[in-house]
Amino acid sequence: MAEVASVELRSVFTTWVSLFYAIGIFIVYLLGLIFKDDWGSIALIAAVFPLIGLLFLQLFIPESPPWLVTKQRFEEARTSMCRLHGTRTYTEDVQLEMETLLNNRRVKKEKTQQKTLPQQFVKKLKMLTRPNFLRPYRLVLAYFFFQQFTGIFAIMYYAIDIVKGAQVALDPHVAIVAIALVRLAGMVLISFLSTRLGRRTLGLASGVGIALSMLALGSYIVLLKRGLMAQPLPLVPLALLVFYFFITTIGFYPLPFALASEVYPKNIRGTAAGISTASTFVFNFVVVKLYPTMVAALGDFGVFYFYGGMGVAGTLFVLVCMPETKGRTLEEIQAYFVPPGAEPPEAKA
């Protein structure tokens, strides 16, 4: 998405992956409200959506022109390029892009013909040891670390238990559907805010909001469990959870994914983005598996204090380390990570 979108719209489109995650979460929470503990029915219905997606892809999404060119299906590539440009005629813009694709294919073919598959694999590994990968990867990895260790996915997965533990007044299933709706609204909002406010501003606002909401929720539970409140305020934890989910969706939830699609050089972008995404799901596994253990060891309020502390650390990380990518081309973003005096990334390809 980052490669085909214009500079003006790239910040919108690169957040759409997280938007569709939010839609999926809302649907699953809604199914949970309808079917309650009948997880088998929920799983069966949820399995239908990927099939619908595959059918949609087959019927409506054209093959990628670069892929078609690599398969020497040039006429299909031209047709696909026309569809992506919203035209049925072979316009000058389409012709220019096709010529660029064909020229790139010739250059790449000349290079790869001289190397065996093992040699190409070794070359790819060498690319992943260069500063133009390692420097942005460290940044993306750190952002994904704070995304996960501020509890975004753990709270999402254990939402029912958390709502029950906080003694929210609503039915837990109703409460998490409401939370998912707010999350979805936040994802729609960030699609537009990211074109106006920039990634750093949204990241800072999100980090501060995460810290405040988690520290406040932990404090509320401490007061509740120690009997220091005259009476429970069941709407307070619900409001804090709603705010937490909303504030994560404008920053720490979608922005690491968007950043991973922008910062890597073209010649390793696919591999690098895959490595980055795999890394976050390693963090995801660790955080989600540790959640029950952390609750047993620290108490639920202690876990929320931990997430709040990570929110503070994540905010400082964004403030000190995060470059602004709003309004910059991919080439300008990638140049930021090139050490002074080093060759441009593509020159080493």
Coordinates of C-alpha atoms in Angstrom, one line a residue:
M1 CA 0.0 0.0 0.0
A2 CA 2.8 2.4 0.8
E3 CA 4.4 1.8 -2.6
V4 CA 1.4 2.6 -4.7
A5 CA -0.2 5.4 -2.7
S6 CA 0.6 9.1 -3.2
V7 CA 2.4 11.0 -0.5
E8 CA -0.8 12.8 0.4
L9 CA -2.8 9.6 0.9
R10 CA -0.1 7.2 2.1
S11 CA -0.7 8.0 5.7
V12 CA -4.3 7.2 5.3
F13 CA -3.9 3.9 3.5
T14 CA -1.1 2.5 5.7
T15 CA -3.5 2.7 8.7
W16 CA -6.1 0.6 7.0
V17 CA -4.6 -2.7 8.0
S18 CA -5.2 -1.8 11.6
L19 CA -8.7 -0.5 10.7
F20 CA -9.7 -3.9 9.3
Y21 CA -8.2 -5.5 12.4
A22 CA -10.6 -3.3 14.4
I23 CA -13.5 -4.3 12.2
G24 CA -12.7 -8.0 12.8
I25 CA -12.4 -7.5 16.6
F26 CA -15.8 -5.7 16.6
I27 CA -17.4 -8.6 14.7
V28 CA -16.0 -11.2 17.0
Y29 CA -17.0 -9.3 20.1
L30 CA -20.5 -8.9 18.6
L31 CA -20.7 -12.6 18.0
G32 CA -19.6 -13.2 21.6
L33 CA -22.6 -11.0 22.7
I34 CA -25.0 -13.0 20.5
F35 CA -23.7 -16.5 21.2
K36 CA -22.2 -16.0 24.7
D37 CA -20.3 -19.1 25.6
D38 CA -21.0 -21.0 22.4
W39 CA -17.4 -20.6 21.1
G40 CA -17.9 -23.3 18.4
S41 CA -20.6 -21.3 16.6
I42 CA -18.4 -18.1 16.9
A43 CA -15.4 -19.9 15.4
L44 CA -17.5 -21.4 12.6
I45 CA -19.0 -18.0 11.6
A46 CA -15.6 -16.3 11.9
A47 CA -14.1 -18.9 9.5
V48 CA -16.5 -17.8 6.8
F49 CA -15.0 -14.3 6.6
P50 CA -11.6 -15.4 5.2
L51 CA -13.5 -17.4 2.5
I52 CA -15.5 -14.3 1.5
G53 CA -12.2 -12.3 1.4
L54 CA -10.6 -14.9 -0.9
L55 CA -13.6 -14.8 -3.2
F56 CA -13.5 -11.0 -3.3
L57 CA -9.8 -11.1 -4.2
Q58 CA -10.4 -13.5 -7.0
L59 CA -13.3 -11.6 -8.5
F60 CA -12.3 -8.0 -8.0
I61 CA -8.6 -7.5 -7.3
P62 CA -6.3 -7.5 -10.3
E63 CA -2.9 -9.2 -10.2
S64 CA 0.0 -7.0 -9.4
P65 CA 1.6 -5.5 -12.6
P66 CA 5.1 -6.1 -11.3
W67 CA 4.3 -9.8 -10.7
L68 CA 2.8 -10.2 -14.1
V69 CA 5.8 -8.6 -15.7
T70 CA 8.1 -11.1 -13.9
K71 CA 6.0 -13.8 -15.4
Q72 CA 6.3 -12.2 -18.9
R73 CA 2.5 -11.7 -19.0
F74 CA 2.9 -8.2 -20.4
E75 CA -0.6 -7.6 -21.9
E76 CA -2.2 -8.7 -18.6
A77 CA 0.2 -6.3 -16.8
R78 CA -0.9 -3.4 -19.0
T79 CA -4.6 -4.3 -18.4
S80 CA -4.0 -4.5 -14.6
M81 CA -2.1 -1.2 -14.6
C82 CA -5.0 0.5 -16.4
R83 CA -7.4 -0.9 -13.8
L84 CA -5.3 0.5 -11.0
H85 CA -5.2 3.9 -12.7
G86 CA -8.9 3.8 -13.1
T87 CA -8.8 4.0 -16.9
R88 CA -9.6 1.6 -19.8
T89 CA -7.2 3.3 -22.2
Y90 CA -3.4 3.0 -22.3
T91 CA -2.7 6.5 -21.1
E92 CA 0.7 8.2 -20.9
D93 CA 0.9 7.6 -17.2
V94 CA 0.3 3.9 -17.6
Q95 CA 2.8 3.7 -20.4
L96 CA 5.4 5.5 -18.3
E97 CA 4.9 3.1 -15.3
M98 CA 5.0 0.1 -17.6
E99 CA 8.2 1.2 -19.1
T100 CA 9.7 1.6 -15.6
L101 CA 8.6 -1.9 -14.7
L102 CA 10.0 -3.4 -17.8
N103 CA 13.3 -1.5 -17.4
N104 CA 13.6 -2.6 -13.8
R105 CA 12.9 -6.2 -14.9
R106 CA 15.7 -6.1 -17.4
V107 CA 18.2 -4.8 -14.9
K108 CA 17.1 -7.3 -12.3
K109 CA 17.2 -10.1 -14.8
E110 CA 20.7 -9.3 -15.8
K111 CA 21.8 -9.3 -12.2
T112 CA 20.1 -12.5 -11.1
Q113 CA 21.1 -14.4 -14.2
Q114 CA 24.7 -14.2 -13.0
K115 CA 23.9 -15.7 -9.7
T116 CA 22.6 -19.1 -8.5
L117 CA 19.7 -19.3 -6.0
P118 CA 22.1 -19.9 -3.0
Q119 CA 24.0 -16.8 -4.1
Q120 CA 20.9 -14.7 -4.3
F121 CA 19.9 -16.0 -0.8
V122 CA 23.3 -15.0 0.6
K123 CA 23.0 -11.6 -1.0
K124 CA 19.6 -11.1 0.6
L125 CA 21.0 -12.0 4.0
K126 CA 23.9 -9.5 3.5
M127 CA 21.3 -6.8 2.7
L128 CA 19.7 -7.5 6.1
T129 CA 23.0 -6.8 7.9
R130 CA 23.5 -3.3 6.4
P131 CA 22.7 -0.1 8.3
N132 CA 19.9 0.8 5.9
F133 CA 18.0 -2.2 7.3
L134 CA 19.3 -2.4 10.9
R135 CA 18.8 1.3 11.7
P136 CA 15.1 1.4 10.8
Y137 CA 14.5 -2.1 12.1
R138 CA 15.7 -1.1 15.6
L139 CA 13.3 1.8 15.5
V140 CA 10.3 -0.3 14.3
L141 CA 11.2 -3.2 16.7
A142 CA 11.2 -0.8 19.6
Y143 CA 7.9 0.7 18.6
F144 CA 6.3 -2.7 18.3
F145 CA 7.8 -3.6 21.7
F146 CA 6.0 -0.6 23.3
Q147 CA 2.9 -1.4 21.3
Q148 CA 2.7 -4.9 22.9
F149 CA 4.0 -4.2 26.4
T150 CA 1.5 -1.4 26.9
G151 CA -1.1 -4.2 27.0
I152 CA -3.0 -3.4 23.8
F153 CA -3.5 -7.0 22.7
A154 CA -3.5 -8.6 26.2
I155 CA -6.3 -6.3 27.3
M156 CA -8.1 -7.0 24.0
Y157 CA -7.9 -10.8 24.5
Y158 CA -8.7 -10.8 28.2
A159 CA -11.3 -8.0 27.9
I160 CA -14.2 -10.1 29.5
D161 CA -12.1 -11.0 32.6
I162 CA -10.9 -7.4 33.0
V163 CA -14.4 -5.9 32.7
K164 CA -15.6 -8.4 35.3
G165 CA -12.7 -7.8 37.6
A166 CA -13.2 -4.0 37.5
Q167 CA -16.9 -4.5 38.4
V168 CA -18.2 -2.6 35.5
A169 CA -22.0 -2.1 35.7
L170 CA -22.8 -3.4 32.3
D171 CA -23.0 -7.0 31.0
P172 CA -19.3 -7.7 30.2
H173 CA -20.2 -8.7 26.6
V174 CA -22.2 -5.5 26.1
A175 CA -19.3 -3.5 27.6
I176 CA -16.6 -5.0 25.2
V177 CA -18.9 -4.5 22.2
A178 CA -19.2 -0.8 23.2
I179 CA -15.4 -0.7 23.6
A180 CA -14.9 -2.3 20.2
L181 CA -17.2 0.3 18.6
V182 CA -15.1 3.1 20.1
R183 CA -11.9 1.4 18.9
L184 CA -13.4 1.2 15.4
A185 CA -14.4 4.9 15.5
G186 CA -10.8 5.7 16.6
M187 CA -9.4 3.9 13.6
V188 CA -11.6 5.8 11.2
L189 CA -10.6 9.0 12.9
I190 CA -6.8 8.3 12.6
S191 CA -7.2 7.7 8.9
F192 CA -7.9 11.4 8.6
L193 CA -5.9 12.8 11.5
S194 CA -2.7 11.3 10.3
T195 CA -2.8 13.5 7.2
R196 CA -3.1 16.6 9.4
L197 CA -1.3 16.1 12.7
G198 CA 1.6 13.8 11.7
R199 CA 2.8 10.5 13.2
R200 CA 4.8 11.9 16.1
T201 CA 2.0 14.1 17.4
L202 CA -0.4 11.2 17.4
G203 CA 2.2 8.8 18.9
L204 CA 2.8 11.2 21.8
A205 CA -0.9 11.8 22.4
S206 CA -1.4 8.0 22.4
G207 CA 1.4 7.3 24.8
V208 CA 0.4 9.9 27.3
G209 CA -3.2 8.7 27.1
I210 CA -2.2 5.1 27.6
A211 CA -0.1 6.0 30.7
L212 CA -2.9 8.1 32.3
S213 CA -5.7 5.6 31.7
M214 CA -3.7 2.5 32.9
L215 CA -2.4 4.3 36.0
A216 CA -5.8 5.6 36.8
L217 CA -7.4 2.2 36.3
G218 CA -4.8 0.5 38.5
S219 CA -5.4 3.2 41.2
Y220 CA -9.2 2.7 41.0
I221 CA -8.9 -1.0 41.5
V222 CA -6.5 -0.5 44.5
L223 CA -9.0 1.8 46.2
L224 CA -11.8 -0.5 45.4
K225 CA -10.1 -3.6 46.8
R226 CA -8.8 -1.9 49.9
G227 CA -12.3 -0.6 50.8
L228 CA -11.1 3.0 50.5
M229 CA -14.2 4.0 48.4
A230 CA -17.5 4.7 50.0
Q231 CA -19.1 2.9 47.1
P232 CA -18.0 1.5 43.8
L233 CA -18.2 3.7 40.7
P234 CA -18.9 1.1 38.0
L235 CA -18.8 3.6 35.2
V236 CA -15.3 4.8 36.0
P237 CA -13.5 1.7 34.9
L238 CA -15.6 1.4 31.8
A239 CA -14.8 5.0 30.9
L240 CA -11.1 4.4 31.5
L241 CA -11.2 1.3 29.3
V242 CA -13.1 3.0 26.6
F243 CA -10.6 5.9 26.7
Y244 CA -7.7 3.5 26.7
F245 CA -8.9 1.6 23.6
F246 CA -9.7 4.9 21.8
I247 CA -6.3 6.4 22.6
T248 CA -4.4 3.3 21.5
T249 CA -6.1 3.4 18.1
I250 CA -4.9 6.9 17.3
G251 CA -1.2 6.0 17.9
F252 CA 0.4 3.0 19.4
Y253 CA -1.9 0.4 17.8
P254 CA -1.7 1.4 14.0
L255 CA 1.4 3.5 13.7
P256 CA 4.1 0.8 14.1
F257 CA 2.5 -1.2 11.3
A258 CA 2.4 2.0 9.2
L259 CA 6.0 2.8 10.0
A260 CA 7.1 -0.7 9.0
S261 CA 5.7 -0.1 5.5
E262 CA 7.6 3.1 5.0
V263 CA 11.1 3.0 6.4
Y264 CA 12.8 0.2 4.5
P265 CA 14.6 0.4 1.1
K266 CA 12.6 -0.9 -1.9
N267 CA 15.0 -3.8 -2.6
I268 CA 14.3 -5.4 0.8
R269 CA 11.0 -3.8 1.8
G270 CA 8.9 -7.0 1.5
T271 CA 11.4 -9.1 3.5
A272 CA 12.0 -6.4 6.1
A273 CA 8.3 -5.7 6.6
G274 CA 7.7 -9.4 7.1
I275 CA 10.5 -9.7 9.7
S276 CA 9.1 -6.7 11.5
T277 CA 5.6 -8.1 11.6
A278 CA 6.9 -11.4 12.8
S279 CA 8.7 -9.7 15.6
T280 CA 5.6 -8.0 16.9
F281 CA 3.8 -11.3 17.0
V282 CA 6.6 -12.8 19.0
F283 CA 6.1 -9.9 21.5
N284 CA 2.4 -10.5 21.3
F285 CA 2.7 -14.2 22.2
V286 CA 5.0 -13.3 25.2
V287 CA 2.7 -10.6 26.5
V288 CA -0.5 -12.5 26.2
K289 CA 0.9 -15.7 27.7
L290 CA 2.4 -13.8 30.6
Y291 CA -0.8 -11.9 31.4
P292 CA -2.3 -14.6 33.8
T293 CA 1.1 -15.0 35.4
M294 CA 1.5 -11.3 35.9
V295 CA -2.0 -11.0 37.4
A296 CA -1.2 -13.8 39.8
A297 CA 2.1 -12.2 40.8
L298 CA 1.3 -8.5 40.8
G299 CA -2.5 -8.4 41.0
D300 CA -4.6 -6.9 38.2
F301 CA -3.8 -3.4 39.5
G302 CA -0.1 -4.1 39.3
V303 CA -0.4 -5.2 35.7
F304 CA -2.2 -2.0 34.9
Y305 CA 0.5 0.0 36.6
F306 CA 3.1 -1.9 34.6
Y307 CA 1.2 -1.1 31.3
G308 CA 1.0 2.5 32.5
G309 CA 4.7 2.6 33.1
M310 CA 5.4 1.2 29.7
G311 CA 3.2 3.9 28.3
V312 CA 5.4 6.5 29.9
A313 CA 8.5 4.8 28.5
G314 CA 6.9 4.5 25.1
T315 CA 6.0 8.2 25.1
L316 CA 9.6 9.1 25.8
F317 CA 10.7 6.8 23.0
V318 CA 8.5 8.6 20.5
L319 CA 9.6 12.0 21.7
V320 CA 13.3 11.2 21.5
C321 CA 13.6 8.7 18.6
M322 CA 10.7 8.8 16.3
P323 CA 11.1 10.8 13.0
E324 CA 8.1 12.5 11.4
T325 CA 7.1 10.8 8.1
K326 CA 4.1 13.0 7.3
G327 CA 4.4 14.6 3.9
R328 CA 7.6 12.9 3.0
T329 CA 8.2 10.6 0.1
L330 CA 9.4 7.0 0.7
E331 CA 12.8 8.0 -0.6
E332 CA 13.1 10.9 1.8
I333 CA 12.1 8.7 4.7
Q334 CA 14.6 6.0 3.8
A335 CA 17.4 8.6 3.4
Y336 CA 16.9 9.6 7.0
F337 CA 18.3 6.2 8.0
V338 CA 21.4 6.3 5.7
P339 CA 24.5 7.0 7.7
P340 CA 26.4 10.2 6.7
G341 CA 28.7 9.6 3.7
A342 CA 27.2 6.2 3.0
E343 CA 25.8 5.1 -0.4
P344 CA 22.0 5.4 -1.0
P345 CA 20.2 2.1 -0.3
E346 CA 19.3 1.4 -3.9
A347 CA 22.9 2.0 -5.0
K348 CA 24.0 -1.1 -3.2
A349 CA 21.2 -3.3 -4.6

